[in-house]
mmCIF file of C-alpha atoms in Angstrom:
data_model
loop_
_atom_site.group_PDB
_atom_site.id
_atom_site.type_symbol
_atom_site.label_atom_id
_atom_site.label_comp_id
_atom_site.label_asym_id
_atom_site.label_seq_id
_atom_site.Cartn_x
_atom_site.Cartn_y
_atom_site.Cartn_z
ATOM 1 C CA UNK V 777 -12.435 -23.402 4.070
ATOM 2 C CA UNK V 778 -13.231 -24.284 0.448
ATOM 3 C CA UNK V 779 -14.320 -21.435 -1.844
ATOM 4 C CA UNK V 780 -18.029 -21.210 -2.550
ATOM 5 C CA UNK V 781 -19.178 -22.050 -6.105
ATOM 6 C CA UNK V 782 -19.772 -19.103 -8.412
ATOM 7 C CA UNK V 783 -19.940 -19.512 -12.180
ATOM 8 C CA UNK V 784 -18.237 -16.166 -12.745
ATOM 9 C CA UNK V 785 -15.256 -16.905 -10.482
ATOM 10 C CA UNK V 786 -12.343 -19.254 -11.077
ATOM 11 C CA UNK V 787 -9.821 -20.336 -8.458
ATOM 12 C CA UNK V 788 -6.093 -20.953 -8.605
ATOM 13 C CA UNK V 789 -4.726 -23.103 -5.827
ATOM 14 C CA UNK V 790 -1.461 -21.904 -4.298
ATOM 15 C CA UNK V 791 -1.127 -24.585 -1.652
ATOM 16 C CA UNK V 792 0.723 -23.666 1.529
ATOM 17 C CA UNK V 793 1.925 -20.236 0.413
ATOM 18 C CA UNK V 794 4.956 -18.720 2.103
ATOM 19 C CA UNK V 795 4.523 -15.016 2.765
ATOM 20 C CA UNK V 796 6.990 -12.157 2.909
ATOM 21 C CA UNK V 797 6.846 -12.363 6.702
ATOM 22 C CA UNK V 798 8.017 -15.979 6.644
ATOM 23 C CA UNK V 799 4.597 -17.194 7.809
ATOM 24 C CA UNK V 800 2.673 -19.696 5.738
ATOM 25 C CA UNK V 801 -0.863 -19.186 4.464
ATOM 26 C CA UNK V 802 -2.357 -22.696 4.507
ATOM 27 C CA UNK V 803 -4.248 -23.957 1.459
ATOM 28 C CA UNK V 804 -4.162 -20.493 -0.109
ATOM 29 C CA UNK V 805 -5.906 -19.653 -3.348
ATOM 30 C CA UNK V 806 -6.557 -16.721 -5.656
ATOM 31 C CA UNK V 807 -9.988 -16.027 -7.051
ATOM 32 C CA UNK V 808 -9.943 -14.563 -10.521
ATOM 33 C CA UNK V 809 -11.994 -13.869 -13.586
ATOM 34 C CA UNK V 810 -10.952 -13.655 -17.221
ATOM 35 C CA UNK V 811 -12.285 -11.898 -20.298
ATOM 36 C CA UNK V 812 -11.277 -12.611 -23.889
ATOM 37 C CA UNK V 813 -8.965 -15.194 -25.430
ATOM 38 C CA UNK V 814 -5.603 -16.297 -23.947
ATOM 39 C CA UNK V 815 -4.179 -15.925 -27.442
ATOM 40 C CA UNK V 816 -4.466 -12.125 -27.088
ATOM 41 C CA UNK V 817 -2.005 -9.850 -25.214
ATOM 42 C CA UNK V 818 -2.575 -10.159 -21.473
ATOM 43 C CA UNK V 819 -3.754 -7.326 -19.220
ATOM 44 C CA UNK V 820 -3.731 -7.896 -15.446
ATOM 45 C CA UNK V 821 -6.326 -5.785 -13.632
ATOM 46 C CA UNK V 822 -6.175 -6.314 -9.816
ATOM 47 C CA UNK V 823 -8.997 -5.396 -7.461
ATOM 48 C CA UNK V 824 -9.131 -2.279 -5.282
ATOM 49 C CA UNK V 825 -9.772 -1.867 -1.576
ATOM 50 C CA UNK V 826 -13.061 -3.650 -0.755
ATOM 51 C CA UNK V 827 -13.659 -4.318 -4.461
ATOM 52 C CA UNK V 828 -14.501 -7.750 -5.829
ATOM 53 C CA UNK V 829 -14.034 -9.341 -9.219
ATOM 54 C CA UNK V 830 -17.774 -9.576 -9.777
ATOM 55 C CA UNK V 831 -18.549 -6.088 -8.491
ATOM 56 C CA UNK V 832 -16.044 -3.283 -8.803
ATOM 57 C CA UNK V 833 -13.695 -3.834 -11.744
ATOM 58 C CA UNK V 834 -16.093 -4.678 -14.543
ATOM 59 C CA UNK V 835 -16.969 -1.019 -15.260
ATOM 60 C CA UNK V 836 -13.700 -0.437 -17.151
ATOM 61 C CA UNK V 837 -13.992 -3.582 -19.275
ATOM 62 C CA UNK V 838 -15.860 -3.327 -22.565
ATOM 63 C CA UNK V 839 -19.278 -4.970 -22.599
ATOM 64 C CA UNK V 840 -22.367 -4.448 -24.758
ATOM 65 C CA UNK V 841 -23.788 -2.333 -21.900
ATOM 66 C CA UNK V 842 -20.771 -0.010 -21.725
ATOM 67 C CA UNK V 843 -18.392 -0.259 -24.700
ATOM 68 C CA UNK V 844 -14.759 0.640 -23.916
ATOM 69 C CA UNK V 845 -11.791 1.277 -26.176
ATOM 70 C CA UNK V 846 -9.029 0.318 -23.739
ATOM 71 C CA UNK V 847 -9.836 -2.925 -21.950
ATOM 72 C CA UNK V 848 -11.635 -4.621 -24.810
ATOM 73 C CA UNK V 849 -11.836 -8.441 -24.636
ATOM 74 C CA UNK V 850 -11.855 -8.524 -28.446
ATOM 75 C CA UNK V 851 -8.253 -7.306 -28.356
ATOM 76 C CA UNK V 852 -6.899 -8.401 -24.963
ATOM 77 C CA UNK V 853 -6.959 -11.308 -22.534
ATOM 78 C CA UNK V 854 -7.974 -9.538 -19.323
ATOM 79 C CA UNK V 855 -7.218 -11.234 -16.003
ATOM 80 C CA UNK V 856 -8.876 -9.817 -12.883
ATOM 81 C CA UNK V 857 -7.294 -11.339 -9.742
ATOM 82 C CA UNK V 858 -8.802 -10.711 -6.309
ATOM 83 C CA UNK V 859 -6.368 -9.624 -3.638
ATOM 84 C CA UNK V 860 -6.050 -11.553 -0.401
ATOM 85 C CA UNK V 861 -8.658 -10.419 2.113
ATOM 86 C CA UNK V 862 -11.320 -9.246 -0.333
ATOM 87 C CA UNK V 863 -13.634 -12.155 0.524
ATOM 88 C CA UNK V 864 -13.091 -14.058 -2.755
ATOM 89 C CA UNK V 865 -9.403 -14.999 -2.532
ATOM 90 C CA UNK V 866 -8.142 -16.407 0.774
ATOM 91 C CA UNK V 867 -9.533 -14.042 3.413
ATOM 92 C CA UNK V 868 -10.330 -13.887 7.123
ATOM 93 C CA UNK V 869 -14.001 -14.374 6.268
ATOM 94 C CA UNK V 870 -13.509 -17.659 4.394
ATOM 95 C CA UNK V 871 -10.780 -19.312 6.468
ATOM 96 C CA UNK V 872 -10.975 -21.266 9.694
ATOM 97 C CA UNK V 873 -8.688 -23.084 12.072
ATOM 98 C CA UNK V 874 -5.613 -21.764 13.914
ATOM 99 C CA UNK V 875 -4.681 -19.472 11.005
ATOM 100 C CA UNK V 876 -8.188 -18.530 9.993
ATOM 101 C CA UNK V 877 -10.439 -15.568 10.673
ATOM 102 C CA UNK V 878 -8.795 -12.777 12.636
ATOM 103 C CA UNK V 879 -5.692 -14.980 13.020
ATOM 104 C CA UNK V 880 -5.060 -15.193 9.288
ATOM 105 C CA UNK V 881 -1.430 -14.169 8.631
ATOM 106 C CA UNK V 882 -1.015 -10.636 7.333
ATOM 107 C CA UNK V 883 -0.351 -10.341 3.604
ATOM 108 C CA UNK V 884 1.526 -7.566 1.815
ATOM 109 C CA UNK V 885 1.147 -6.114 -1.662
ATOM 110 C CA UNK V 886 4.345 -8.014 -2.466
ATOM 111 C CA UNK V 887 2.635 -11.263 -1.405
ATOM 112 C CA UNK V 888 -0.396 -10.468 -3.544
ATOM 113 C CA UNK V 889 1.628 -9.732 -6.651
ATOM 114 C CA UNK V 890 3.865 -12.793 -6.239
ATOM 115 C CA UNK V 891 0.716 -14.925 -6.059
ATOM 116 C CA UNK V 892 -0.803 -13.144 -9.063
ATOM 117 C CA UNK V 893 2.415 -13.723 -11.020
ATOM 118 C CA UNK V 894 2.135 -17.439 -10.199
ATOM 119 C CA UNK V 895 -1.454 -17.403 -11.461
ATOM 120 C CA UNK V 896 -0.560 -15.633 -14.701
ATOM 121 C CA UNK V 897 2.593 -17.572 -15.566
ATOM 122 C CA UNK V 898 1.903 -21.031 -14.136
ATOM 123 C CA UNK V 899 -1.868 -21.180 -13.872
ATOM 124 C CA UNK V 900 -2.701 -19.456 -17.161
ATOM 125 C CA UNK V 901 0.550 -20.126 -19.003
ATOM 126 C CA UNK V 902 1.183 -16.550 -20.100
ATOM 127 C CA UNK V 903 4.789 -16.430 -21.332
ATOM 128 C CA UNK V 904 4.918 -12.980 -22.923
ATOM 129 C CA UNK V 905 4.999 -9.528 -21.389
ATOM 130 C CA UNK V 906 1.838 -8.140 -19.810
ATOM 131 C CA UNK V 907 0.224 -4.811 -19.087
ATOM 132 C CA UNK V 908 -1.076 -4.070 -15.593
ATOM 133 C CA UNK V 909 -3.739 -1.493 -14.758
ATOM 134 C CA UNK V 910 -5.547 -0.609 -11.549
ATOM 135 C CA UNK V 911 -7.354 1.915 -9.388
ATOM 136 C CA UNK V 912 -6.487 2.765 -5.774
ATOM 137 C CA UNK V 913 -5.041 -0.394 -4.141
ATOM 138 C CA UNK V 914 -5.147 -1.832 -7.649
ATOM 139 C CA UNK V 915 -2.838 1.010 -8.658
ATOM 140 C CA UNK V 916 -0.504 0.062 -5.825
ATOM 141 C CA UNK V 917 -0.460 -3.493 -7.166
ATOM 142 C CA UNK V 918 0.261 -2.122 -10.659
ATOM 143 C CA UNK V 919 3.323 -0.266 -9.371
ATOM 144 C CA UNK V 920 4.321 -3.414 -7.486
ATOM 145 C CA UNK V 921 4.059 -5.586 -10.589
ATOM 146 C CA UNK V 922 6.179 -3.139 -12.606
ATOM 147 C CA UNK V 923 8.937 -3.064 -9.966
ATOM 148 C CA UNK V 924 8.766 -6.675 -8.749
ATOM 149 C CA UNK V 925 8.740 -8.195 -12.243
ATOM 150 C CA UNK V 926 10.380 -5.497 -14.398
ATOM 151 C CA UNK V 927 11.027 -7.831 -17.352
ATOM 152 C CA UNK V 928 7.475 -9.179 -17.352
ATOM 153 C CA UNK V 929 5.621 -5.842 -17.374
ATOM 154 C CA UNK V 930 5.675 -3.958 -20.654
ATOM 155 C CA UNK V 931 3.115 -1.326 -19.631
ATOM 156 C CA UNK V 932 1.507 -0.207 -16.386
ATOM 157 C CA UNK V 933 -1.343 2.230 -15.805
ATOM 158 C CA UNK V 934 -1.910 3.017 -12.108
ATOM 159 C CA UNK V 935 -4.659 5.586 -11.531
ATOM 160 C CA UNK V 936 -5.569 7.285 -8.248
ATOM 161 C CA UNK V 937 -3.000 5.268 -6.335
ATOM 162 C CA UNK V 938 0.659 5.245 -5.338
ATOM 163 C CA UNK V 939 3.886 3.253 -5.317
ATOM 164 C CA UNK V 940 4.059 3.569 -1.523
ATOM 165 C CA UNK V 941 1.620 4.719 1.094
ATOM 166 C CA UNK V 942 2.407 8.282 2.138
ATOM 167 C CA UNK V 943 2.418 9.346 5.783
ATOM 168 C CA UNK V 944 -0.749 11.399 5.238
ATOM 169 C CA UNK V 945 -2.457 8.425 3.607
ATOM 170 C CA UNK V 946 -1.403 6.273 6.570
ATOM 171 C CA UNK V 947 -3.041 8.774 8.947
ATOM 172 C CA UNK V 948 -6.301 8.624 6.986
ATOM 173 C CA UNK V 949 -6.291 4.823 7.171
ATOM 174 C CA UNK V 950 -5.484 4.842 10.872
ATOM 175 C CA UNK V 951 -8.562 6.994 11.462
ATOM 176 C CA UNK V 952 -10.995 4.645 9.732
ATOM 177 C CA UNK V 953 -9.340 1.619 11.358
ATOM 178 C CA UNK V 954 -9.660 3.008 14.878
ATOM 179 C CA UNK V 955 -13.292 3.960 14.254
ATOM 180 C CA UNK V 956 -14.051 0.288 13.636
ATOM 181 C CA UNK V 957 -11.930 -1.036 16.505
ATOM 182 C CA UNK V 958 -13.589 1.362 18.964
ATOM 183 C CA UNK V 959 -16.685 -0.826 18.753
ATOM 184 C CA UNK V 960 -15.287 -3.252 21.331
ATOM 185 C CA UNK V 961 -18.653 -4.787 22.124
ATOM 186 C CA UNK V 962 -19.351 -5.515 18.475
ATOM 187 C CA UNK V 963 -15.856 -6.330 17.230
ATOM 188 C CA UNK V 964 -14.871 -8.610 20.143
ATOM 189 C CA UNK V 965 -11.176 -8.747 19.201
ATOM 190 C CA UNK V 966 -12.135 -10.017 15.774
ATOM 191 C CA UNK V 967 -14.186 -12.963 16.992
ATOM 192 C CA UNK V 968 -17.566 -11.366 16.337
ATOM 193 C CA UNK V 969 -18.906 -14.153 14.122
ATOM 194 C CA UNK V 970 -17.824 -16.905 16.517
ATOM 195 C CA UNK V 971 -19.320 -15.150 19.539
ATOM 196 C CA UNK V 972 -22.362 -13.278 18.171
ATOM 197 C CA UNK V 973 -22.884 -14.512 14.623
ATOM 198 C CA UNK V 974 -23.035 -10.978 13.269
ATOM 199 C CA UNK V 975 -20.831 -8.153 12.032
ATOM 200 C CA UNK V 976 -19.859 -5.222 14.313
ATOM 201 C CA UNK V 977 -22.327 -2.849 12.694
ATOM 202 C CA UNK V 978 -21.681 0.112 15.004
ATOM 203 C CA UNK V 979 -17.990 -0.003 14.143
ATOM 204 C CA UNK V 980 -18.617 -0.530 10.443
ATOM 205 C CA UNK V 981 -20.990 2.428 10.332
ATOM 206 C CA UNK V 982 -18.358 4.595 12.036
ATOM 207 C CA UNK V 983 -15.806 3.291 9.532
ATOM 208 C CA UNK V 984 -18.022 4.458 6.672
ATOM 209 C CA UNK V 985 -18.661 7.865 8.214
ATOM 210 C CA UNK V 986 -14.951 8.591 8.642
ATOM 211 C CA UNK V 987 -14.268 7.399 5.094
ATOM 212 C CA UNK V 988 -16.968 9.788 3.862
ATOM 213 C CA UNK V 989 -14.718 12.803 4.406
ATOM 214 C CA UNK V 990 -12.017 11.373 2.151
ATOM 215 C CA UNK V 991 -13.553 9.508 -0.774
ATOM 216 C CA UNK V 992 -14.984 12.555 -2.530
ATOM 217 C CA UNK V 993 -13.545 16.053 -2.756
ATOM 218 C CA UNK V 994 -14.692 19.162 -0.901
ATOM 219 C CA UNK V 995 -15.925 20.511 -4.232
ATOM 220 C CA UNK V 996 -18.083 17.428 -4.769
ATOM 221 C CA UNK V 997 -19.840 18.043 -1.459
ATOM 222 C CA UNK V 998 -20.063 21.801 -2.014
ATOM 223 C CA UNK V 999 -21.763 21.250 -5.371
ATOM 224 C CA UNK V 1000 -24.158 18.707 -3.830
ATOM 225 C CA UNK V 1001 -22.730 15.866 -5.882
ATOM 226 C CA UNK V 1002 -24.699 13.210 -4.015
ATOM 227 C CA UNK V 1003 -27.961 14.868 -4.960
ATOM 228 C CA UNK V 1004 -26.917 15.489 -8.561
ATOM 229 C CA UNK V 1005 -25.400 12.078 -9.326
ATOM 230 C CA UNK V 1006 -27.031 9.692 -6.855
ATOM 231 C CA UNK V 1007 -30.355 11.366 -6.114
ATOM 232 C CA UNK V 1008 -29.546 11.543 -2.388
ATOM 233 C CA UNK V 1009 -30.627 14.798 -0.768
ATOM 234 C CA UNK V 1010 -28.777 16.020 2.321
ATOM 235 C CA UNK V 1011 -25.382 15.100 3.732
ATOM 236 C CA UNK V 1012 -26.814 12.952 6.538
ATOM 237 C CA UNK V 1013 -28.764 10.913 4.011
ATOM 238 C CA UNK V 1014 -25.558 10.495 1.998
ATOM 239 C CA UNK V 1015 -23.875 9.182 5.139
ATOM 240 C CA UNK V 1016 -26.559 6.551 5.643
ATOM 241 C CA UNK V 1017 -27.625 5.677 2.104
ATOM 242 C CA UNK V 1018 -24.173 5.680 0.505
ATOM 243 C CA UNK V 1019 -21.374 5.385 3.050
ATOM 244 C CA UNK V 1020 -22.976 3.224 5.744
ATOM 245 C CA UNK V 1021 -24.600 1.079 3.077
ATOM 246 C CA UNK V 1022 -21.136 0.434 1.612
ATOM 247 C CA UNK V 1023 -19.259 -0.158 4.847
ATOM 248 C CA UNK V 1024 -21.877 -2.403 6.484
ATOM 249 C CA UNK V 1025 -21.911 -4.649 3.402
ATOM 250 C CA UNK V 1026 -18.308 -5.660 4.186
ATOM 251 C CA UNK V 1027 -16.687 -8.074 6.611
ATOM 252 C CA UNK V 1028 -14.781 -6.206 9.315
ATOM 253 C CA UNK V 1029 -11.760 -8.521 9.452
ATOM 254 C CA UNK V 1030 -11.469 -8.508 5.678
ATOM 255 C CA UNK V 1031 -11.428 -4.709 5.656
ATOM 256 C CA UNK V 1032 -8.780 -4.592 8.375
ATOM 257 C CA UNK V 1033 -6.658 -7.207 6.623
ATOM 258 C CA UNK V 1034 -6.582 -5.245 3.366
ATOM 259 C CA UNK V 1035 -6.087 -1.998 5.274
ATOM 260 C CA UNK V 1036 -2.950 -3.446 6.894
ATOM 261 C CA UNK V 1037 -1.581 -4.292 3.446
ATOM 262 C CA UNK V 1038 -2.400 -0.755 2.260
ATOM 263 C CA UNK V 1039 -0.692 0.894 5.227
ATOM 264 C CA UNK V 1040 2.424 -1.212 4.599
ATOM 265 C CA UNK V 1041 2.430 -0.746 0.810
ATOM 266 C CA UNK V 1042 5.881 0.258 -0.465
ATOM 267 C CA UNK V 1043 7.537 -1.019 -3.654
ATOM 268 C CA UNK V 1044 10.984 -0.625 -2.088
ATOM 269 C CA UNK V 1045 10.115 -3.163 0.632
ATOM 270 C CA UNK V 1046 11.296 -6.116 -1.438
ATOM 271 C CA UNK V 1047 14.600 -7.972 -1.849
ATOM 272 C CA UNK V 1048 15.385 -6.449 -5.257
ATOM 273 C CA UNK V 1049 15.780 -2.955 -3.850
ATOM 274 C CA UNK V 1050 15.891 -2.883 -0.048
ATOM 275 C CA UNK V 1051 19.653 -3.564 0.332
ATOM 276 C CA UNK V 1052 20.747 -2.396 3.808
ATOM 277 C CA UNK V 1053 17.589 -0.389 4.535
ATOM 278 C CA UNK V 1054 15.961 -3.281 6.391
ATOM 279 C CA UNK V 1055 12.752 -2.785 4.455
ATOM 280 C CA UNK V 1056 12.392 -6.474 3.685
ATOM 281 C CA UNK V 1057 12.144 -7.259 7.387
ATOM 282 C CA UNK V 1058 8.476 -7.018 8.396
ATOM 283 C CA UNK V 1059 9.512 -6.494 12.005
ATOM 284 C CA UNK V 1060 12.129 -3.884 11.144
ATOM 285 C CA UNK V 1061 12.251 -0.844 8.875
ATOM 286 C CA UNK V 1062 9.266 -2.147 6.917
ATOM 287 C CA UNK V 1063 7.285 -2.278 10.131
ATOM 288 C CA UNK V 1064 8.364 1.268 11.006
ATOM 289 C CA UNK V 1065 6.621 2.726 7.986
ATOM 290 C CA UNK V 1066 3.596 0.447 8.048
ATOM 291 C CA UNK V 1067 3.062 0.966 11.771
ATOM 292 C CA UNK V 1068 3.649 4.729 11.691
ATOM 293 C CA UNK V 1069 6.788 4.622 13.819
ATOM 294 C CA UNK V 1070 9.216 7.511 14.029
ATOM 295 C CA UNK V 1071 12.001 5.681 12.198
ATOM 296 C CA UNK V 1072 10.126 5.671 8.918
ATOM 297 C CA UNK V 1073 11.281 7.861 6.063
ATOM 298 C CA UNK V 1074 15.012 7.629 6.710
ATOM 299 C CA UNK V 1075 17.608 8.437 4.084
ATOM 300 C CA UNK V 1076 18.135 4.706 3.506
ATOM 301 C CA UNK V 1077 14.372 4.279 2.984
ATOM 302 C CA UNK V 1078 14.266 7.061 0.416
ATOM 303 C CA UNK V 1079 17.262 5.673 -1.457
ATOM 304 C CA UNK V 1080 15.573 2.266 -1.552
ATOM 305 C CA UNK V 1081 12.418 3.867 -2.941
ATOM 306 C CA UNK V 1082 14.443 5.610 -5.646
ATOM 307 C CA UNK V 1083 16.054 2.293 -6.584
ATOM 308 C CA UNK V 1084 12.657 0.615 -6.781
ATOM 309 C CA UNK V 1085 11.274 3.358 -9.018
ATOM 310 C CA UNK V 1086 14.362 3.245 -11.224
ATOM 311 C CA UNK V 1087 13.947 -0.523 -11.425
ATOM 312 C CA UNK V 1088 10.738 -0.128 -13.432
ATOM 313 C CA UNK V 1089 11.728 -0.896 -17.025
ATOM 314 C CA UNK V 1090 8.328 -0.869 -18.677
ATOM 315 C CA UNK V 1091 6.486 2.261 -19.714
ATOM 316 C CA UNK V 1092 4.161 3.580 -17.040
ATOM 317 C CA UNK V 1093 1.264 6.021 -17.257
ATOM 318 C CA UNK V 1094 0.506 7.525 -13.840
ATOM 319 C CA UNK V 1095 -2.924 9.133 -13.523
ATOM 320 C CA UNK V 1096 -3.753 10.909 -10.256
ATOM 321 C CA UNK V 1097 -6.852 13.035 -9.737
ATOM 322 C CA UNK V 1098 -6.208 16.696 -8.975
ATOM 323 C CA UNK V 1099 -8.738 16.624 -6.084
ATOM 324 C CA UNK V 1100 -7.905 13.190 -4.640
ATOM 325 C CA UNK V 1101 -7.504 13.723 -0.890
ATOM 326 C CA UNK V 1102 -5.235 10.756 -0.193
ATOM 327 C CA UNK V 1103 -3.397 10.126 -3.468
ATOM 328 C CA UNK V 1104 -2.533 13.719 -4.502
ATOM 329 C CA UNK V 1105 -0.673 14.561 -7.747
ATOM 330 C CA UNK V 1106 2.344 15.773 -5.740
ATOM 331 C CA UNK V 1107 3.099 12.158 -4.764
ATOM 332 C CA UNK V 1108 2.701 11.082 -8.390
ATOM 333 C CA UNK V 1109 5.074 13.800 -9.531
ATOM 334 C CA UNK V 1110 7.732 12.429 -7.195
ATOM 335 C CA UNK V 1111 7.177 8.918 -8.548
ATOM 336 C CA UNK V 1112 7.535 10.203 -12.118
ATOM 337 C CA UNK V 1113 10.752 12.001 -11.180
ATOM 338 C CA UNK V 1114 12.267 8.889 -9.614
ATOM 339 C CA UNK V 1115 11.154 6.529 -12.407
ATOM 340 C CA UNK V 1116 12.506 8.825 -15.100
ATOM 341 C CA UNK V 1117 11.885 8.792 -18.822
ATOM 342 C CA UNK V 1118 9.744 5.642 -18.743
ATOM 343 C CA UNK V 1119 7.054 7.490 -16.792
ATOM 344 C CA UNK V 1120 4.283 9.746 -18.073
ATOM 345 C CA UNK V 1121 1.987 11.781 -15.825
ATOM 346 C CA UNK V 1122 -1.586 12.549 -16.871
ATOM 347 C CA UNK V 1123 -3.778 14.300 -14.299
ATOM 348 C CA UNK V 1124 -7.510 13.609 -14.094
ATOM 349 C CA UNK V 1125 -9.218 16.931 -13.433
ATOM 350 C CA UNK V 1126 -12.379 16.085 -11.547
ATOM 351 C CA UNK V 1127 -14.478 17.108 -8.556
ATOM 352 C CA UNK V 1128 -15.030 13.405 -7.851
ATOM 353 C CA UNK V 1129 -11.713 13.176 -6.008
ATOM 354 C CA UNK V 1130 -10.603 9.597 -5.392
ATOM 355 C CA UNK V 1131 -13.860 8.297 -6.892
ATOM 356 C CA UNK V 1132 -12.789 9.730 -10.254
ATOM 357 C CA UNK V 1133 -10.756 6.542 -10.630
ATOM 358 C CA UNK V 1134 -13.698 4.199 -10.095
ATOM 359 C CA UNK V 1135 -15.929 2.346 -9.855
ATOM 360 C CA UNK V 1136 -17.310 4.052 -12.943
ATOM 361 C CA UNK V 1137 -19.924 6.290 -11.324
ATOM 362 C CA UNK V 1138 -18.454 9.359 -13.027
ATOM 363 C CA UNK V 1139 -19.203 8.874 -16.712
ATOM 364 C CA UNK V 1140 -16.827 11.639 -17.806
ATOM 365 C CA UNK V 1141 -13.912 10.339 -15.763
ATOM 366 C CA UNK V 1142 -14.518 6.766 -16.900
ATOM 367 C CA UNK V 1143 -14.259 7.952 -20.493
ATOM 368 C CA UNK V 1144 -11.093 9.947 -19.717
ATOM 369 C CA UNK V 1145 -9.415 6.893 -18.167
ATOM 370 C CA UNK V 1146 -10.595 4.551 -20.915
ATOM 371 C CA UNK V 1147 -9.346 6.899 -23.668
ATOM 372 C CA UNK V 1148 -5.998 7.333 -21.893
ATOM 373 C CA UNK V 1149 -5.479 3.566 -21.591
ATOM 374 C CA UNK V 1150 -6.440 3.014 -25.228
ATOM 375 C CA UNK V 1151 -4.054 5.704 -26.455
ATOM 376 C CA UNK V 1152 -1.215 4.536 -24.184
ATOM 377 C CA UNK V 1153 -1.538 0.928 -25.346
ATOM 378 C CA UNK V 1154 -1.599 1.930 -29.025
ATOM 379 C CA UNK V 1155 1.333 4.322 -28.704
ATOM 380 C CA UNK V 1156 3.376 1.520 -27.227
ATOM 381 C CA UNK V 1157 2.287 -1.162 -29.724
ATOM 382 C CA UNK V 1158 0.419 -3.305 -27.246
#
């Protein structure tokens, strides 16, 4: 299906794009948006889970409404690519035919970053090194860029995200996924639009309610953060007015597609580092971790992860939030240890939990992240 016109969105055609699984994504394309001049140093800023390039990433980019010091289009050429499945790039919701909709081939973070690299180098003609920044799944893509293209990435700033999805994070994702799939009448094995013409709202509402216990910290709820920052009184009202409003605005198959990529996210699951671990085989060791099987986390897996971390040659600033419930600082500390001297760890201290990293609702945390990026870029002459 052809992308719908939008003056703010550009499209890069990938053609029949071969995926890590060996499957082909027919007539694939990446949606993207740019800020600033291509003559400036390039910063790649991928989207996060459920985020779009017109709503979700713009808060960290300097505009007259919210000036920033870090991602300033006066100094950088900022490229915001949408990941597969977000509804703007090739996604279940905008594809049809035998490999469209719920049948769209699964895409990995590796697939996303390889496509983004094609956009940056071939589509936009960027020949020099780049910086990559991102929140949440965008952070995962930042780690992936730094490991997958170690000579291309000079700097990376992943915040509130990880280089691989931890077992605890996988469990969280499995919970929200099953909440949606339990709505069998609404979801209809993914053919809800073909059969009913509407989204599985019962499942999407359940999805949002399960997510509600993870996105913000216990402290945020205890201090009535929804009332203080959003003007929503009462936890039940927060469930409806914030969480259900968010989840029911999304396409179910899109959310499940991106969730699959998140559950399978692991920078060691690529040819550069997997060696004999089998992590490049989607049906093998890679599938063990992504599908929660007992074989995941073997010694060979851990050695592959160490190799992938060591393979990062650019400087990397890792910024977890101290109260993030699914990307805790302990995971970031392990990443820093494995990466070595190229890595710096800077903890965001915030009651906002995962939402400290975006999408800009916490003014104090947005400033902290912006200042950190600005300082990191300047210290490393970028």
